[in-house]
One Martini backbone bead per residue (centre of mass of N, CA, C, O) as a GRO file, in nm:
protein
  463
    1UNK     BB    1   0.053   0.065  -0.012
    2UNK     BB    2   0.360   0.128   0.029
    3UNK     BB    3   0.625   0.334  -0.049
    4UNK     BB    4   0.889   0.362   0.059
    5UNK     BB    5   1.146   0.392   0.357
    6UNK     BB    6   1.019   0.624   0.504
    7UNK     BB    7   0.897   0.747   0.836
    8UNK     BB    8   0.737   0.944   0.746
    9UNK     BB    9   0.495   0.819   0.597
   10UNK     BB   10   0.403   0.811   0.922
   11UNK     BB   11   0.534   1.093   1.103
   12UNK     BB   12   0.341   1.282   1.004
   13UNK     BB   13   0.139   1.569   1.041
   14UNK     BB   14  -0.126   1.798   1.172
   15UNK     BB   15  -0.087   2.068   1.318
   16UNK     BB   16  -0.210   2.348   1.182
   17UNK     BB   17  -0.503   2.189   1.264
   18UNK     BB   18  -0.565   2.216   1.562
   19UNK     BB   19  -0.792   2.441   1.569
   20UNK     BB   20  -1.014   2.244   1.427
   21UNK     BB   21  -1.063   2.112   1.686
   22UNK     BB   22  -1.198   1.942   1.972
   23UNK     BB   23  -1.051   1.945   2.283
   24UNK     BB   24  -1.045   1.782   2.575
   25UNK     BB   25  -0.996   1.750   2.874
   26UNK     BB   26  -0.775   1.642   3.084
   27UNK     BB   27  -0.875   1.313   3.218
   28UNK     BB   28  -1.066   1.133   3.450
   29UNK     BB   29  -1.404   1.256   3.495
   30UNK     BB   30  -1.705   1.242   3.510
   31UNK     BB   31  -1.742   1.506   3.311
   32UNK     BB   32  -1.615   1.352   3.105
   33UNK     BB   33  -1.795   1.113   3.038
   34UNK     BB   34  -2.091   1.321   2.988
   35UNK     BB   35  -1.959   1.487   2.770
   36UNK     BB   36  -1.943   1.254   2.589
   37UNK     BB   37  -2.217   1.156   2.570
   38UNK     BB   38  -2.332   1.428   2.450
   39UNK     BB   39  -2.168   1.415   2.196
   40UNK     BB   40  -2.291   1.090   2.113
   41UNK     BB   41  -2.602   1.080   2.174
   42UNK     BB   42  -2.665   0.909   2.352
   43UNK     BB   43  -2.836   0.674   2.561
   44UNK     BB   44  -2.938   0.598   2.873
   45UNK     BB   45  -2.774   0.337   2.885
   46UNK     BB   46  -2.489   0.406   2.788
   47UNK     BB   47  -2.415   0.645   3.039
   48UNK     BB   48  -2.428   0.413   3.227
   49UNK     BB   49  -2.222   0.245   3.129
   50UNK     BB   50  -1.985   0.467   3.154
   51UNK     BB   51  -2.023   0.473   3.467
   52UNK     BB   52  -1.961   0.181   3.568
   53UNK     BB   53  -1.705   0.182   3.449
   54UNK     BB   54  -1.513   0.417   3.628
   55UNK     BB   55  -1.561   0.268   3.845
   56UNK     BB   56  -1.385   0.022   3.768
   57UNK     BB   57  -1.128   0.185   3.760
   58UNK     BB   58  -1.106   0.266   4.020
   59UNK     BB   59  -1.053  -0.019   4.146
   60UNK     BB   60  -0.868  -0.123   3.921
   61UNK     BB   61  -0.587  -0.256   3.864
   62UNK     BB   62  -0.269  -0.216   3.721
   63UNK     BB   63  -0.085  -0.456   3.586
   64UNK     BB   64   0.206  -0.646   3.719
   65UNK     BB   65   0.273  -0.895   3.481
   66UNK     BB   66   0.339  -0.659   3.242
   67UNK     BB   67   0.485  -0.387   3.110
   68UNK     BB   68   0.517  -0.101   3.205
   69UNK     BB   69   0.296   0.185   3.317
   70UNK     BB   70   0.432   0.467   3.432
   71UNK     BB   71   0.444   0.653   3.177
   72UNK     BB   72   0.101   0.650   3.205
   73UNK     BB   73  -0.077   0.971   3.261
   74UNK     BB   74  -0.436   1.015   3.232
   75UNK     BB   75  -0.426   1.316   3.331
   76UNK     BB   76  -0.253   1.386   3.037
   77UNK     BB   77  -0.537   1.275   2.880
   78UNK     BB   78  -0.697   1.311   2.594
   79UNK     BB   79  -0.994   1.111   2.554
   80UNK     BB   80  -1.099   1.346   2.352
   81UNK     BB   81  -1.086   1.421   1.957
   82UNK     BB   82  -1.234   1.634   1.745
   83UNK     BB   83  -1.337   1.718   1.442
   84UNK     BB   84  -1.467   1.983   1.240
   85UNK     BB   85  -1.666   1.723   1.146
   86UNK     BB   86  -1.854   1.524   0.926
   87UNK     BB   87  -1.927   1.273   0.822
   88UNK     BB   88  -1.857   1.082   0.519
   89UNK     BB   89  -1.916   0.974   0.204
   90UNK     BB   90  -1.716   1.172   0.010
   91UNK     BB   91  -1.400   1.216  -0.049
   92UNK     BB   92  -1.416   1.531  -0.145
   93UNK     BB   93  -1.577   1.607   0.186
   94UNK     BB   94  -1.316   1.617   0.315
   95UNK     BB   95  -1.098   1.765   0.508
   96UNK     BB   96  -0.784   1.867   0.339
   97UNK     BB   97  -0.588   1.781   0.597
   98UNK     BB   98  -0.700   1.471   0.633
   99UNK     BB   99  -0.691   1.378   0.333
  100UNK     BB  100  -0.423   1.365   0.313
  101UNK     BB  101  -0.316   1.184   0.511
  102UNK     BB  102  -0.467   0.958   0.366
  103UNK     BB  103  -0.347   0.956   0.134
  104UNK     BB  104  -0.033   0.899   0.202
  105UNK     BB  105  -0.100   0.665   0.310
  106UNK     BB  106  -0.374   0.504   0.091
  107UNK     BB  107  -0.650   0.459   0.131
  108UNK     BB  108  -0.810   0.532  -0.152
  109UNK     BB  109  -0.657   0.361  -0.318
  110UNK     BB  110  -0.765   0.083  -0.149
  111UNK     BB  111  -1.049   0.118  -0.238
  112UNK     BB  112  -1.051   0.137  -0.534
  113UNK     BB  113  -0.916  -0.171  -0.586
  114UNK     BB  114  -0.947  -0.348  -0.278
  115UNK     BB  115  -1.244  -0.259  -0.146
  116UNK     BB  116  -1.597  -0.261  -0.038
  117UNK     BB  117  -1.489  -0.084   0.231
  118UNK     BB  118  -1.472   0.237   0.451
  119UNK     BB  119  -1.306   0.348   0.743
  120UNK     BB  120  -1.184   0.675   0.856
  121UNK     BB  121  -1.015   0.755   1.174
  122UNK     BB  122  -0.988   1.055   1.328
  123UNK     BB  123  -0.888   1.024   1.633
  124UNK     BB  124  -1.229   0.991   1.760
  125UNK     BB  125  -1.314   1.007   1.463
  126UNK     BB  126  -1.521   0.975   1.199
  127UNK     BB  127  -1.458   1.115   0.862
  128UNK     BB  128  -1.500   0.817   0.679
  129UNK     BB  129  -1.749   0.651   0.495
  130UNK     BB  130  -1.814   0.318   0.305
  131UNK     BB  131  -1.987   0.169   0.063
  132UNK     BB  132  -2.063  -0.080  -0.188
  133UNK     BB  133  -2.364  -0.133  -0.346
  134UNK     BB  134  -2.346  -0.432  -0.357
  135UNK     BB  135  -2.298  -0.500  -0.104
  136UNK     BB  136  -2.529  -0.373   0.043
  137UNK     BB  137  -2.751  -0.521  -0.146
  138UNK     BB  138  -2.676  -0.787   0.063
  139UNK     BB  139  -2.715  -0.619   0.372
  140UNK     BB  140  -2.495  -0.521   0.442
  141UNK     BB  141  -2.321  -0.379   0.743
  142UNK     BB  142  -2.151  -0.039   0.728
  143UNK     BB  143  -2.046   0.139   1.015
  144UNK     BB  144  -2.065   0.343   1.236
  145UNK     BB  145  -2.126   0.297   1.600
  146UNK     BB  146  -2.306   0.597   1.624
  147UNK     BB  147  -2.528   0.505   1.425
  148UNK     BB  148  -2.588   0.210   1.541
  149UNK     BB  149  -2.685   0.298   1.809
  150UNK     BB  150  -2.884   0.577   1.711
  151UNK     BB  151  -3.068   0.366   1.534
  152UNK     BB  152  -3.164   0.078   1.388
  153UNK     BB  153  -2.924  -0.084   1.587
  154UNK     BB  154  -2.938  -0.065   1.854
  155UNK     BB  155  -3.032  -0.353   2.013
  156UNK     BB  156  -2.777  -0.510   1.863
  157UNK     BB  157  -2.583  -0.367   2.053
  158UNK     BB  158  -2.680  -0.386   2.330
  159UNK     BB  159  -2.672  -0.722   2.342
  160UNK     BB  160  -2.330  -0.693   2.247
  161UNK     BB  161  -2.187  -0.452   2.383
  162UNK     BB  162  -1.942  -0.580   2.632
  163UNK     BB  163  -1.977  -0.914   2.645
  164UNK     BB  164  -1.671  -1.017   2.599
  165UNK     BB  165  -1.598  -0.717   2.696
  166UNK     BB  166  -1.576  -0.659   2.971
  167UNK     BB  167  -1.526  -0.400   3.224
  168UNK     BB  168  -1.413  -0.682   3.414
  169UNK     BB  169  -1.140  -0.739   3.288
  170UNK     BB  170  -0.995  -0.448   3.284
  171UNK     BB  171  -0.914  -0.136   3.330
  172UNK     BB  172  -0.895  -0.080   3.047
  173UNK     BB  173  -1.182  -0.203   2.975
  174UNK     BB  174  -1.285   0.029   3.108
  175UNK     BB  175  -1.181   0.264   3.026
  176UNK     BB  176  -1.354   0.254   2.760
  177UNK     BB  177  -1.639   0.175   2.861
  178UNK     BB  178  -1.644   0.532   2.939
  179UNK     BB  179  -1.435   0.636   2.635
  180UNK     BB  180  -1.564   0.511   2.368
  181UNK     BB  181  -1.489   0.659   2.048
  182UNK     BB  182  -1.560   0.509   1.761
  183UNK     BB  183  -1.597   0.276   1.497
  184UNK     BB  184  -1.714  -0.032   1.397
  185UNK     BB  185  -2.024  -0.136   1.235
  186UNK     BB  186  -2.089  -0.545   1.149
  187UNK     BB  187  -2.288  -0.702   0.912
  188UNK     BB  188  -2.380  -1.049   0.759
  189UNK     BB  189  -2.551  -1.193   0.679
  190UNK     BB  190  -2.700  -1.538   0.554
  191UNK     BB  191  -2.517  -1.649   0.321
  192UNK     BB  192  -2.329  -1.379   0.299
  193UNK     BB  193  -2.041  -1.334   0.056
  194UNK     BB  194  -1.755  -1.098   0.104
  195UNK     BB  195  -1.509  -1.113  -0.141
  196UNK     BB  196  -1.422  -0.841  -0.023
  197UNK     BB  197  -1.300  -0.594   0.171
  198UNK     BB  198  -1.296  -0.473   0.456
  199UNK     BB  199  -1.169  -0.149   0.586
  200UNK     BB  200  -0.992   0.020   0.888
  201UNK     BB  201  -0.886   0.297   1.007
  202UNK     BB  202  -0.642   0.460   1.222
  203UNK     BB  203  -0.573   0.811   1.328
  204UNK     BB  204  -0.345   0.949   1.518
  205UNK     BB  205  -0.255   1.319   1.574
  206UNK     BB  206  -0.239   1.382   1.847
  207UNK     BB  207  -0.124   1.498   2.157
  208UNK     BB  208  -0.170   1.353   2.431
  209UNK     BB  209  -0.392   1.108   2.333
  210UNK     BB  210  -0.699   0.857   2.341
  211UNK     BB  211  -0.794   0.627   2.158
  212UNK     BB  212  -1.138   0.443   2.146
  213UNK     BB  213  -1.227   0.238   1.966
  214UNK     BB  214  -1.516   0.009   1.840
  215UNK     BB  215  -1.555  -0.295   1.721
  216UNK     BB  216  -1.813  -0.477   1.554
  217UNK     BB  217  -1.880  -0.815   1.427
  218UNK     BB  218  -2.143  -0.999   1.239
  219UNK     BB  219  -2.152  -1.347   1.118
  220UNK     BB  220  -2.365  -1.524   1.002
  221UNK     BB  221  -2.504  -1.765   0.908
  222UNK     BB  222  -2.285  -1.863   0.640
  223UNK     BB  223  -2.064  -1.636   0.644
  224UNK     BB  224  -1.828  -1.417   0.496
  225UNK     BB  225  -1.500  -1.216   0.604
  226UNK     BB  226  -1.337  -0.975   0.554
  227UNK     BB  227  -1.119  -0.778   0.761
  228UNK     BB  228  -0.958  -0.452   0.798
  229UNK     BB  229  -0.690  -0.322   1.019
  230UNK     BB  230  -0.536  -0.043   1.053
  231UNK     BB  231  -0.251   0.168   1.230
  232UNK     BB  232  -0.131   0.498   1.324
  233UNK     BB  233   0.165   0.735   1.407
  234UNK     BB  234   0.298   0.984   1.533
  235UNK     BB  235   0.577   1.129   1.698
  236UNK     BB  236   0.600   1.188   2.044
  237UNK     BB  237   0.736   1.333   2.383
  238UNK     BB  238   0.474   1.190   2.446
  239UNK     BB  239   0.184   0.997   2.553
  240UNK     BB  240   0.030   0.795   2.417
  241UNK     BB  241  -0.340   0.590   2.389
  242UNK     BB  242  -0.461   0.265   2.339
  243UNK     BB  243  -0.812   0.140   2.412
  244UNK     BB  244  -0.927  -0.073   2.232
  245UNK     BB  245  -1.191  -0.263   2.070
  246UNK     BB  246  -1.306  -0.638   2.000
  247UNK     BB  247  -1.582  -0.783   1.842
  248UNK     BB  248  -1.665  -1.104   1.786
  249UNK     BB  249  -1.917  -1.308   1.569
  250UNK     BB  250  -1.968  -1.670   1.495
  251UNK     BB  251  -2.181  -1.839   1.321
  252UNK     BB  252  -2.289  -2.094   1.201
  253UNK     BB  253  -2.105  -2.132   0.947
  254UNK     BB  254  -1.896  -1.944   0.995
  255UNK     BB  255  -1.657  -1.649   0.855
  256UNK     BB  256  -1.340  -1.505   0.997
  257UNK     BB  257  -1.116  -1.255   0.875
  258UNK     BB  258  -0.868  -1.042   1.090
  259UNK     BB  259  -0.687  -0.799   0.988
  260UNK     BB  260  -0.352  -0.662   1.126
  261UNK     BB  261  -0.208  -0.370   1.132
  262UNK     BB  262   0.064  -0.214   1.354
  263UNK     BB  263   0.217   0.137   1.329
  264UNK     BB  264   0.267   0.284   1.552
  265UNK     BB  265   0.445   0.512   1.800
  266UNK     BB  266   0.718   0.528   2.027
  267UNK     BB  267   0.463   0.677   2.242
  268UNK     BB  268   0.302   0.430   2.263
  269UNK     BB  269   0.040   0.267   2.470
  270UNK     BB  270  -0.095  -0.073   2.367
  271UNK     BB  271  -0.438  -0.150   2.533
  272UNK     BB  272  -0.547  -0.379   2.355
  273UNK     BB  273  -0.885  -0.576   2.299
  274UNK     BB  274  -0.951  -0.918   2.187
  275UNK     BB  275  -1.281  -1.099   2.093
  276UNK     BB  276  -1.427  -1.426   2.004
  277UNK     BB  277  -1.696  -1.578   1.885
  278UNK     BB  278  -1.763  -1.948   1.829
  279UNK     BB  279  -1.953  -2.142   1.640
  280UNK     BB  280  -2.072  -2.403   1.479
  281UNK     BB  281  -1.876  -2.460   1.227
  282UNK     BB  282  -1.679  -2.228   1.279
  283UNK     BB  283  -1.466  -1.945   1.198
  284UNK     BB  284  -1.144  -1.788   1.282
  285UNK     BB  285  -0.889  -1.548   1.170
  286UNK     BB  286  -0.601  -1.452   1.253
  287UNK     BB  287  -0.401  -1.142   1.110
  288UNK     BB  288  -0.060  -1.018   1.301
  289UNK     BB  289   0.096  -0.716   1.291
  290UNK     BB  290   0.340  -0.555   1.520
  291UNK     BB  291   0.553  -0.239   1.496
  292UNK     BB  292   0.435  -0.072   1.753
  293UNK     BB  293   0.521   0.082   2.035
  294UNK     BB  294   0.646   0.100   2.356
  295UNK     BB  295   0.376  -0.056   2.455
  296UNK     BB  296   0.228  -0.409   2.455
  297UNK     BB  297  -0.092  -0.549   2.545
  298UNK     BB  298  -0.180  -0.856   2.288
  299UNK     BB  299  -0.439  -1.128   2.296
  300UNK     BB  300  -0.598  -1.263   2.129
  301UNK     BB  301  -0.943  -1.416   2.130
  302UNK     BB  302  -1.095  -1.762   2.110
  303UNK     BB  303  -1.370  -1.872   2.167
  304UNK     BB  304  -1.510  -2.232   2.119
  305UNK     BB  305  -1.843  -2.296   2.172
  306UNK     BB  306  -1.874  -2.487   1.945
  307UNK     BB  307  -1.868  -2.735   1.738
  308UNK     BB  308  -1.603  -2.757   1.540
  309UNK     BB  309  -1.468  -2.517   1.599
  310UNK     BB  310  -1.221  -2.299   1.449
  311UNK     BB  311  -0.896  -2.126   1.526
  312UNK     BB  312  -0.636  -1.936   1.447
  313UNK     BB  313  -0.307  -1.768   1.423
  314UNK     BB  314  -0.105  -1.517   1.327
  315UNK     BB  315   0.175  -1.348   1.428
  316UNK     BB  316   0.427  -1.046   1.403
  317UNK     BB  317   0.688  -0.897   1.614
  318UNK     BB  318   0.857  -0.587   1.672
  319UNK     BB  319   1.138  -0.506   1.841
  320UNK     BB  320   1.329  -0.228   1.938
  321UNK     BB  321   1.391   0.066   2.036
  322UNK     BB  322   1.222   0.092   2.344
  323UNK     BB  323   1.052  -0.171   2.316
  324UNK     BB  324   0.781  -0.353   2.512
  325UNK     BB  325   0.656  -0.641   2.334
  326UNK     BB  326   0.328  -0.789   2.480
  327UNK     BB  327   0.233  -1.089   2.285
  328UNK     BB  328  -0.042  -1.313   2.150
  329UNK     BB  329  -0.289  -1.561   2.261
  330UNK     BB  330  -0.625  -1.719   2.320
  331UNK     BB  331  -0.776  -2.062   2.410
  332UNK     BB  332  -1.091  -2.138   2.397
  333UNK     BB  333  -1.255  -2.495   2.466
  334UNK     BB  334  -1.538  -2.603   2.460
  335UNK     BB  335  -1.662  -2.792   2.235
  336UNK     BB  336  -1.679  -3.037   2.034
  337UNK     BB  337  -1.427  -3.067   1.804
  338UNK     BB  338  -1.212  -2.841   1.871
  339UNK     BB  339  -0.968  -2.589   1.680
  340UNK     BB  340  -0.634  -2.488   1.752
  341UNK     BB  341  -0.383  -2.257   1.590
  342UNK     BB  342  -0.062  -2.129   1.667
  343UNK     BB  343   0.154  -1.875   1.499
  344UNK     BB  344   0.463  -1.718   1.606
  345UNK     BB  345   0.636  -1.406   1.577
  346UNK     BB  346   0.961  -1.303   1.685
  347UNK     BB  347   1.122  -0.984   1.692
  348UNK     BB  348   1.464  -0.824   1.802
  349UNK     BB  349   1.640  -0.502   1.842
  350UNK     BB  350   1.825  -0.274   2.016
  351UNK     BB  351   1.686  -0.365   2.297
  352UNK     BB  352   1.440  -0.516   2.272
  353UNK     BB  353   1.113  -0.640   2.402
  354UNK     BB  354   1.004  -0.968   2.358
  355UNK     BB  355   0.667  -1.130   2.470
  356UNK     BB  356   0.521  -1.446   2.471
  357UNK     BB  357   0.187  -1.526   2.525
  358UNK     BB  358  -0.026  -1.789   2.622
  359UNK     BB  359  -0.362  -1.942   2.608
  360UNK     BB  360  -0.462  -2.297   2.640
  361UNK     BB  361  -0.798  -2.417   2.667
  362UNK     BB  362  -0.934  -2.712   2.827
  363UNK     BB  363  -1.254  -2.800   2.878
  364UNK     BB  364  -1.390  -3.047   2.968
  365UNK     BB  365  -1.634  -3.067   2.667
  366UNK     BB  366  -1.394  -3.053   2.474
  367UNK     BB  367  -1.398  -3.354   2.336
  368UNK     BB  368  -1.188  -3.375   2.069
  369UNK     BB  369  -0.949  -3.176   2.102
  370UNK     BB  370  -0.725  -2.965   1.946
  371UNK     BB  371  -0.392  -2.833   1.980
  372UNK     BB  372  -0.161  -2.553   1.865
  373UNK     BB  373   0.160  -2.474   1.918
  374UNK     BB  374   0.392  -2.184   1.739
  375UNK     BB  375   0.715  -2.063   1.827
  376UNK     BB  376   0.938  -1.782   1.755
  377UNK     BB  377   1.251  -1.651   1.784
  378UNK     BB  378   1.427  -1.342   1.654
  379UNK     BB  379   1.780  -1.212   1.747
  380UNK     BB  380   1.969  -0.923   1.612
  381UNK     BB  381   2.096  -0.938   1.941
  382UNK     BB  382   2.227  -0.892   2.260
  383UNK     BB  383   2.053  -0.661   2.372
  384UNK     BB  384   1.787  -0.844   2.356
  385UNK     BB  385   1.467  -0.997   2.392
  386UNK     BB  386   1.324  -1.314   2.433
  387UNK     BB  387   1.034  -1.480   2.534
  388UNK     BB  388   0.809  -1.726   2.693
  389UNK     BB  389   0.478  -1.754   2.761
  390UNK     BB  390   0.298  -2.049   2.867
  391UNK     BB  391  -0.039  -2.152   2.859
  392UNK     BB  392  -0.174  -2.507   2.985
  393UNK     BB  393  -0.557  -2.594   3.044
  394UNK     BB  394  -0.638  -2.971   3.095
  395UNK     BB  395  -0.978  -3.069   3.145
  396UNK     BB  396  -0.898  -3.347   2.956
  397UNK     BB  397  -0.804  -3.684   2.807
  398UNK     BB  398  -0.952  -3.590   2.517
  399UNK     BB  399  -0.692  -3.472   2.407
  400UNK     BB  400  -0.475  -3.249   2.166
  401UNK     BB  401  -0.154  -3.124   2.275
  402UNK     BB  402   0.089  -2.851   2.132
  403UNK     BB  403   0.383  -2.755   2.152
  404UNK     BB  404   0.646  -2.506   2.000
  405UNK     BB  405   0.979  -2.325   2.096
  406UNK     BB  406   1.212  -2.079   1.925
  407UNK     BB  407   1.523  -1.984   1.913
  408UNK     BB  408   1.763  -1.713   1.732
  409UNK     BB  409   1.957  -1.649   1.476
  410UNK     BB  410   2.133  -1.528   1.233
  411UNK     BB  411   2.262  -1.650   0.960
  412UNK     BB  412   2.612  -1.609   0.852
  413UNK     BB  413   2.599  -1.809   0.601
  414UNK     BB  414   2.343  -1.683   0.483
  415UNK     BB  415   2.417  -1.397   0.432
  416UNK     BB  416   2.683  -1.448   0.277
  417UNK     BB  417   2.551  -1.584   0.026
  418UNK     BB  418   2.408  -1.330  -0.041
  419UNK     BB  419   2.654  -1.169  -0.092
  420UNK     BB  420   2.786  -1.347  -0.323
  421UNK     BB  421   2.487  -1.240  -0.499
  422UNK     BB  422   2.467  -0.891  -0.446
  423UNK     BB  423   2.404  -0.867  -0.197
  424UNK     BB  424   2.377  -0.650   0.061
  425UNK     BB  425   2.378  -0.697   0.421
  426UNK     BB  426   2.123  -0.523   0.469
  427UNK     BB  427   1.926  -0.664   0.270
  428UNK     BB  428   1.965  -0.926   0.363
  429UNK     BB  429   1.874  -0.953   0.652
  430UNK     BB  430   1.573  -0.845   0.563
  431UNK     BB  431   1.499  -1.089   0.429
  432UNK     BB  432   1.532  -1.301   0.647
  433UNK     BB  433   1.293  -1.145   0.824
  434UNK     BB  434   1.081  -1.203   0.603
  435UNK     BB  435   1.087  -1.487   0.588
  436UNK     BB  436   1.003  -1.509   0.878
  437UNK     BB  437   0.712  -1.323   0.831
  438UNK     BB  438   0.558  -1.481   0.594
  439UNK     BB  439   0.335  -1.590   0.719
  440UNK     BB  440   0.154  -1.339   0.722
  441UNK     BB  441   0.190  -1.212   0.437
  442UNK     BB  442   0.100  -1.464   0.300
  443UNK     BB  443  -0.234  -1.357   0.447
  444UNK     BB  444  -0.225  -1.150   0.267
  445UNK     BB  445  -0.282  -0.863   0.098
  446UNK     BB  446  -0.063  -0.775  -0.131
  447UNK     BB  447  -0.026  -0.426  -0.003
  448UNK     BB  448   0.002  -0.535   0.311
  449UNK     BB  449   0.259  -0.687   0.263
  450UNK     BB  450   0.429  -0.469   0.144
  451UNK     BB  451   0.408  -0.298   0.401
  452UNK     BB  452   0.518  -0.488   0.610
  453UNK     BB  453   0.806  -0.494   0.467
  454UNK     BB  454   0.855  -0.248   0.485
  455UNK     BB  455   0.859  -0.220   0.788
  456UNK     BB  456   1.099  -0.391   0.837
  457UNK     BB  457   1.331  -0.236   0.646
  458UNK     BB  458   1.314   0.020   0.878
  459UNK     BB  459   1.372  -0.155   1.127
  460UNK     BB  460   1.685  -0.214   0.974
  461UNK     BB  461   1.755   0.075   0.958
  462UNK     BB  462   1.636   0.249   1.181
  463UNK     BB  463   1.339   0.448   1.097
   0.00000   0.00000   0.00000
């Protein structure tokens, strides 16, 4: 999606734009809870929503267990930035510096080509939301949270919403219940198939402040849907913080491949919740790239509920100097002969730290389970680290589970052969780290794998 190896590219500013902005007070206090809930025209259980996560917030202790996150002060944070402008459906109806930063990322382009639909959410608010029509025809359901929440689909949000990811599951996830805004609600009806892909996008480009969208995707029975999320931002001088949600619902004999490249900028702080509930002989299949953040804690999850039901994981992380990213997945199995398999890839250099974490339930009823975990580290420095920490819980003797875990160096063997064909050592090195990051890219979209292939290249030339 992206050419050229410049981290401009990603880390270009729209400060200009500043004064166009509405930012709320820095800080989380009641009143600016209900000024948030006022601003998205709540009703009046979402409102209530909102204060009882705040309260919740308040009692959760912050994880310590896992990279500290002790330079992040919420009171320093503004939770609300939105520009001032309505959402479009018509990309030429965005305003003109907004509109750029999309450009420059390659939005627009990827929308031409290779799209069914776009969300493009810039800081807390989405500016530009479209389906392609004959998508919509097919009943497909493609908006922002807000539209869905206070319009026509208001009770099938209240149903889901935060019901996979309660605010009772960890302090972030009550911070969201608070102040989140912004984000995706997807339907694809009953038996109907989603050729290409559905997008959202996410830029953060305040600085202090932070990003909370929530993505709702229920994909019916028999139905089948790739949906992919892009996420960027400017690197400043102060803590930025990301506490995204992601809820999937798959039901019976649906497919959903759930793709994210995430290239957040290293004063960030990626504090991102997703899960999935998989109904019988559902898949879903996440493909996760991690590239950015000072800090990251993300560990998509996939509850097998029904028989038969089945999820994949693929994703790769890349931790570089002063990143301490813990990432991994987990695999929770409930119904009889539920199937699934992680796959993960870290990458370190520069004194980065990456840290694989992952758990996988095998419940007493999960009879006929099979799971499978391989993970691999691959370390390009004296000065990194990387870890893993699995965890394996089998309540059944019923089951097949298997572990397996690898950590190595760059062979000076392979980097020579390859110069010894005219390639420099720092493009083999790149090379060999693309094929090792292979998995991952070979199950995107061709523009997307271009794109982290760039971001590896960056990351090894220290961009």
């Amino acid at each position: 999606m992206l050419e050229g190896d410049d981290r401009e590219l990603y880390d270009f500013r729209e400060e200009e734009t500043e004064e166009g902005f509405f930012r709320m007070e820095e800080g989380l206090r009641e009143e600016i809870v209900r000024q948030i809930s006022a601003e998205k025209h709540d009703p009046e259980w979402m409102l209530e929503f909102r204060l009882n996560s705040l309260k919740l917030y308040n009692q959760i202790s912050v994880p310590d267990w896992g990279p500290p996150v002790d330079g992040l002060d919420i009171d320093h944070i503004a939770t609300y930035v939105r520009p001032r402008t309505e959402m479009a459906a018509n990309w030429d109806d965005v305003p003109e510096d907004i509109k750029n930063a999309f450009e420059k990322l390659g939005i627009p382009k990827a929308e031409r080509e290779s799209l069914a639909g776009v969300g493009a959410q810039y800081d807390s608010e989405l500016v530009y939301h479209n389906v392609r029509e004959d998508v919509a025809a097919t009943g497909v359901v493609y908006t922002d949270m807000e539209s869905a929440l206070t319009g026509e689909y208001e009770q099938m949000v209240k149903d889901h919403f935060m019901k996979l990811v309660p605010p009772t599951e960890h302090k972030f996830a009550a911070l969201h219940g608070a102040v989140w805004s912004g984000g995706s609600f997807v339907y694809v009806p009953k038996g109907v198939k989603v050729e290409i892909p559905l997008q959202s996008y996410f830029r953060l480009n305040a600085k202090g402040a932070g990003q909370f969208e929530h993505t709702l995707i229920i994909v019916d029975e028999g139905a089948d849907l790739h949906f992919i999320e892009g996420c960027s931002a400017p690197k400043y001088n102060i803590a930025n913080l990301h506490a995204g949600c992601v809820e999937l619902y798959v039901r019976k004999n649906a497919r959903l491949r759930y793709s994210t490249i995430e290239n957040w900028s290293k004063n960030m702080y990626n504090l991102n919740t997703k899960r999935a509930v998989v109904e019988e002989g559902g898949v879903v299949e996440w493909i996760s790239g991690s590239f950015g953040s000072h800090e990251s804690y993300l560990y998509p999850t996939s509850v097998l509920k029904g028989d038969g039901s089945h999820a994949e994981f693929t994703g790769v992380t890349f931790a570089g100097a002063g990143q301490n990213l813990d990432t991994g997945a987990k695999m929770i199995h409930i119904g009889r002969n539920t199937t699934s398999f992680i796959d993960s890839k870290s990458i370190c250099k520069g004194g980065g730290i990456s840290t694989y974490r992952s758990d996988v339930q095998i419940r007493k009823t999960a009879l006929g389970a099979k799971a499978s975990v391989n993970c691999g580290s691959l370390m390009l420095d004296s000065d990194s680290r990387s870890d893993t920490v699995p965890g394996v819980n089998v309540q059944t003797s019923q089951a097949d589970v298997g572990h397996e875990a690898k950590i190595g160096r760059i062979s000076d063997e392979a980097v020579f052969y390859l110069m010894s064909r005219g390639i420099s050592e720092s493009e083999a090195r790149a090379m060999i780290v693309s094929g090792f990051a292979s998995p991952v890219s070979k199950e995107l979209p061709l523009e997307y794998a271009a794109e982290m292939n760039n971001l590896i290249k960056m990351e090894m030339e220290g961009g």
